[in-house]
Each structure stands twice: as structure tokens, then as C-alpha cells.
């Protein structure tokens, strides 16, 4: 199904208001399409910035919400579904827009064209902060919310999805 309109911050605000969701849009005054941009604009740690990523698992869309600049393990997502790693792909920017209604770099964790099966990364989002910030529907807006609100609204499964990165001691490399 091809969508005629791209959703934006006003659509997200309407969705939040209609459902009485405990979240609000904030406008930092500069575009915030990436985690570092958003963290810098708000003066918060990158671990407080949520990114919402659309994946296709054997052709079925799902949303993964993670915090900061972590990388999502395709293998862990595939293992969750009991499928081959080759059957898990990140949606293209055009595909993510068509599936969610929001453009990449502005995608909120909820309020999409249709509800998506959602996973919250247990490794990067542990409730360490009172508030988190996700995409706000446009690259000039961010969504401020709590972890409790995120989990209640999305009804997400919380699973470990972060890639393990091995950092070598620089002394060992000499």
C-alpha cells in the first residue's frame, strides 16, 4: 500500500493528545536527525536519545528502539524469531517511510501509520534516566517521554539486541 502523505510532528501531537499519552514534543531550535545532533541540541547524553529503526524479518516489518549510538545485532533479532540472519534486513529509508509514515531521522517510537511489533533493546535502555528523547515526527522536533510511557504505549518486548563490540587495550596493540 502506497501512502500519499508523510506524517509529521503535528500528526504525532494529534496521536498523543487523542490517546492521552504522557509525552510531549520539544523543539530545540536546530535539526536533530542523528543521535549526536539531538544530544548536542538538548545538552543531554547520547544514551538518552532513542532511535527507532524499521527492520524486515522474513519480509514482516518490526520496530527496534535503542538508545545512543549502539549497533543492533541482526543475528540477535533473527535468533529471537528463530530464523536465519539472512532473513533480517533493515528497511530502506523509502521502505521505513512507507511502513511507518515517518521519515528516517524523525521517526518516533509510536504514532505510526499502523502499529508495529516493537522491541526495546534491553542493553541500551535500562531506565537509567528520568526522561528519554525520540524522533518527534520532523527533524526539528523531539519526543520527550519516560521509559514507562515507551513500554506502555508500544507494548514492546524488551530483549537484548545490541551488538557486542570488543575494544582492545591500546597497550596490547603496541
Coordinates of C-alpha atoms in Angstrom, one line a residue:
X1 CA 0.0 0.0 0.0
X2 CA 1.5 3.4 -1.0
X3 CA 0.9 6.2 1.4
X4 CA 0.1 9.6 -0.1
X5 CA 1.3 11.7 2.8
X6 CA 4.3 11.8 5.1
X7 CA 3.3 12.1 8.8
X8 CA 4.9 14.9 10.8
X9 CA 5.1 16.4 14.3
X10 CA 1.5 17.7 14.1
X11 CA 0.2 14.2 13.3
X12 CA 2.3 12.8 16.2
X13 CA 0.9 15.5 18.6
X14 CA -2.6 14.7 17.5
X15 CA -1.9 11.0 18.1
X16 CA -0.5 11.7 21.6
X17 CA -3.4 14.0 22.5
X18 CA -6.1 11.7 21.3
X19 CA -4.7 8.8 23.4
X20 CA -3.7 10.9 26.4
X21 CA -0.1 9.7 26.2
X22 CA 2.3 11.1 28.8
X23 CA 4.8 12.5 26.3
X24 CA 5.4 15.9 24.8
X25 CA 7.1 17.4 21.8
X26 CA 10.1 19.7 22.3
X27 CA 11.7 21.9 19.7
X28 CA 15.4 22.5 20.3
X29 CA 15.7 25.1 17.5
X30 CA 18.0 23.1 15.3
X31 CA 17.6 20.0 13.2
X32 CA 18.2 16.7 15.1
X33 CA 18.4 13.9 12.5
X34 CA 21.1 11.9 14.4
X35 CA 21.7 10.8 17.9
X36 CA 24.7 13.1 18.3
X37 CA 22.8 16.1 16.9
X38 CA 19.9 15.5 19.2
X39 CA 22.1 15.0 22.3
X40 CA 24.1 18.2 21.5
X41 CA 20.9 20.2 20.8
X42 CA 19.4 19.2 24.2
X43 CA 22.6 19.1 26.2
X44 CA 22.0 15.5 27.3
X45 CA 23.9 12.3 27.0
X46 CA 23.6 10.3 23.8
X47 CA 22.3 7.4 25.9
X48 CA 19.1 9.5 26.5
X49 CA 18.4 9.7 22.7
X50 CA 16.2 6.9 21.3
X51 CA 16.4 5.8 17.7
X52 CA 13.6 3.9 16.1
X53 CA 14.6 1.6 13.3
X54 CA 12.4 -0.4 11.0
X55 CA 13.6 -3.9 10.2
X56 CA 12.1 -6.5 7.9
X57 CA 12.2 -10.0 9.4
X58 CA 11.3 -12.5 6.7
X59 CA 9.5 -9.6 5.0
X60 CA 7.5 -8.6 8.1
X61 CA 8.1 -5.2 9.5
X62 CA 9.1 -4.6 13.1
X63 CA 10.4 -1.6 15.0
X64 CA 13.5 -1.7 17.2
X65 CA 14.0 1.1 19.7
X66 CA 17.6 1.5 21.1
X67 CA 19.4 4.4 22.8
X68 CA 22.6 6.1 21.9
X69 CA 24.9 5.1 19.2
X70 CA 24.7 1.3 19.7
X71 CA 24.5 -1.1 16.8
X72 CA 21.7 -3.6 16.6
X73 CA 22.7 -7.2 16.1
X74 CA 20.8 -8.7 13.1
X75 CA 21.7 -12.1 14.4
X76 CA 20.1 -11.5 17.8
X77 CA 16.9 -10.2 16.1
X78 CA 16.9 -13.3 13.8
X79 CA 17.5 -15.6 16.8
X80 CA 14.5 -14.1 18.5
X81 CA 12.3 -15.1 15.6
X82 CA 14.1 -18.4 15.1
X83 CA 15.2 -17.5 11.5
X84 CA 18.3 -17.2 9.5
X85 CA 20.3 -13.9 9.9
X86 CA 19.9 -13.6 6.1
X87 CA 16.1 -13.1 6.5
X88 CA 16.6 -9.9 8.6
X89 CA 17.2 -6.6 6.8
X90 CA 17.0 -3.0 7.8
X91 CA 14.3 -1.3 5.8
X92 CA 15.5 1.3 3.3
X93 CA 14.7 5.0 4.0
X94 CA 11.9 4.8 1.5
X95 CA 10.6 1.5 2.9
X96 CA 10.7 2.8 6.5
X97 CA 8.7 5.8 5.4
X98 CA 6.1 3.7 3.6
X99 CA 5.8 1.3 6.6
X100 CA 5.7 3.9 9.4
X101 CA 4.6 7.1 7.7
X102 CA 7.6 9.0 9.2
X103 CA 10.9 9.8 7.6
X104 CA 14.2 8.3 8.9
X105 CA 15.8 10.7 11.3
X106 CA 12.5 11.9 12.6
X107 CA 10.7 8.6 13.4
X108 CA 9.1 8.4 16.8
X109 CA 8.7 5.1 18.7
X110 CA 4.9 5.2 18.2
X111 CA 2.2 7.0 16.4
X112 CA 2.9 5.2 13.1
X113 CA 0.5 4.7 10.2
X114 CA -0.1 1.2 11.6
X115 CA 1.0 -0.2 14.9
X116 CA 4.3 -2.1 14.5
X117 CA 5.6 -5.1 16.5
X118 CA 8.1 -3.3 18.7
X119 CA 11.3 -4.3 20.5
X120 CA 13.1 -2.2 23.1
X121 CA 16.8 -3.0 23.4
X122 CA 17.5 -4.2 27.0
X123 CA 21.2 -3.4 26.7
X124 CA 20.9 0.3 25.8
X125 CA 17.7 1.3 27.5
X126 CA 17.8 0.3 31.1
X127 CA 15.9 3.1 32.8
X128 CA 19.0 5.0 33.8
X129 CA 17.4 8.4 33.0
X130 CA 14.2 10.1 34.1
X131 CA 13.4 11.1 30.5
X132 CA 14.4 10.0 27.1
X133 CA 14.0 11.7 23.7
X134 CA 13.0 10.1 20.5
X135 CA 12.1 11.3 17.0
X136 CA 9.4 13.9 17.0
X137 CA 7.9 13.4 13.6
X138 CA 10.1 16.0 11.9
X139 CA 13.9 16.6 12.1
X140 CA 13.2 19.8 14.1
X141 CA 11.2 18.1 16.8
X142 CA 11.9 15.5 19.5
X143 CA 9.6 13.5 21.6
X144 CA 10.2 13.6 25.4
X145 CA 9.0 10.6 27.3
X146 CA 9.8 8.2 30.1
X147 CA 10.7 4.5 29.8
X148 CA 7.4 3.6 31.4
X149 CA 5.5 5.5 28.8
X150 CA 7.5 4.0 26.0
X151 CA 6.8 0.4 27.2
X152 CA 3.1 1.1 28.0
X153 CA 2.3 2.7 24.7
X154 CA 4.3 0.4 22.4
X155 CA 3.7 -2.8 24.4
X156 CA 7.2 -3.6 23.3
X157 CA 9.1 -6.8 24.1
X158 CA 12.3 -5.9 25.9
X159 CA 15.2 -8.1 24.6
X160 CA 18.9 -7.9 24.2
X161 CA 19.6 -6.6 20.7
X162 CA 22.9 -4.8 20.9
X163 CA 26.0 -6.0 19.1
X164 CA 28.9 -6.8 21.3
X165 CA 31.8 -4.7 20.4
X166 CA 35.3 -5.8 21.6
X167 CA 37.6 -2.9 22.4
X168 CA 41.2 -3.9 22.5
X169 CA 43.5 -2.4 25.1
X170 CA 45.8 0.0 23.2
X171 CA 48.8 -1.2 25.2
X172 CA 48.2 -4.7 23.9
X173 CA 48.2 -3.4 20.3
X174 CA 51.7 -1.8 20.6

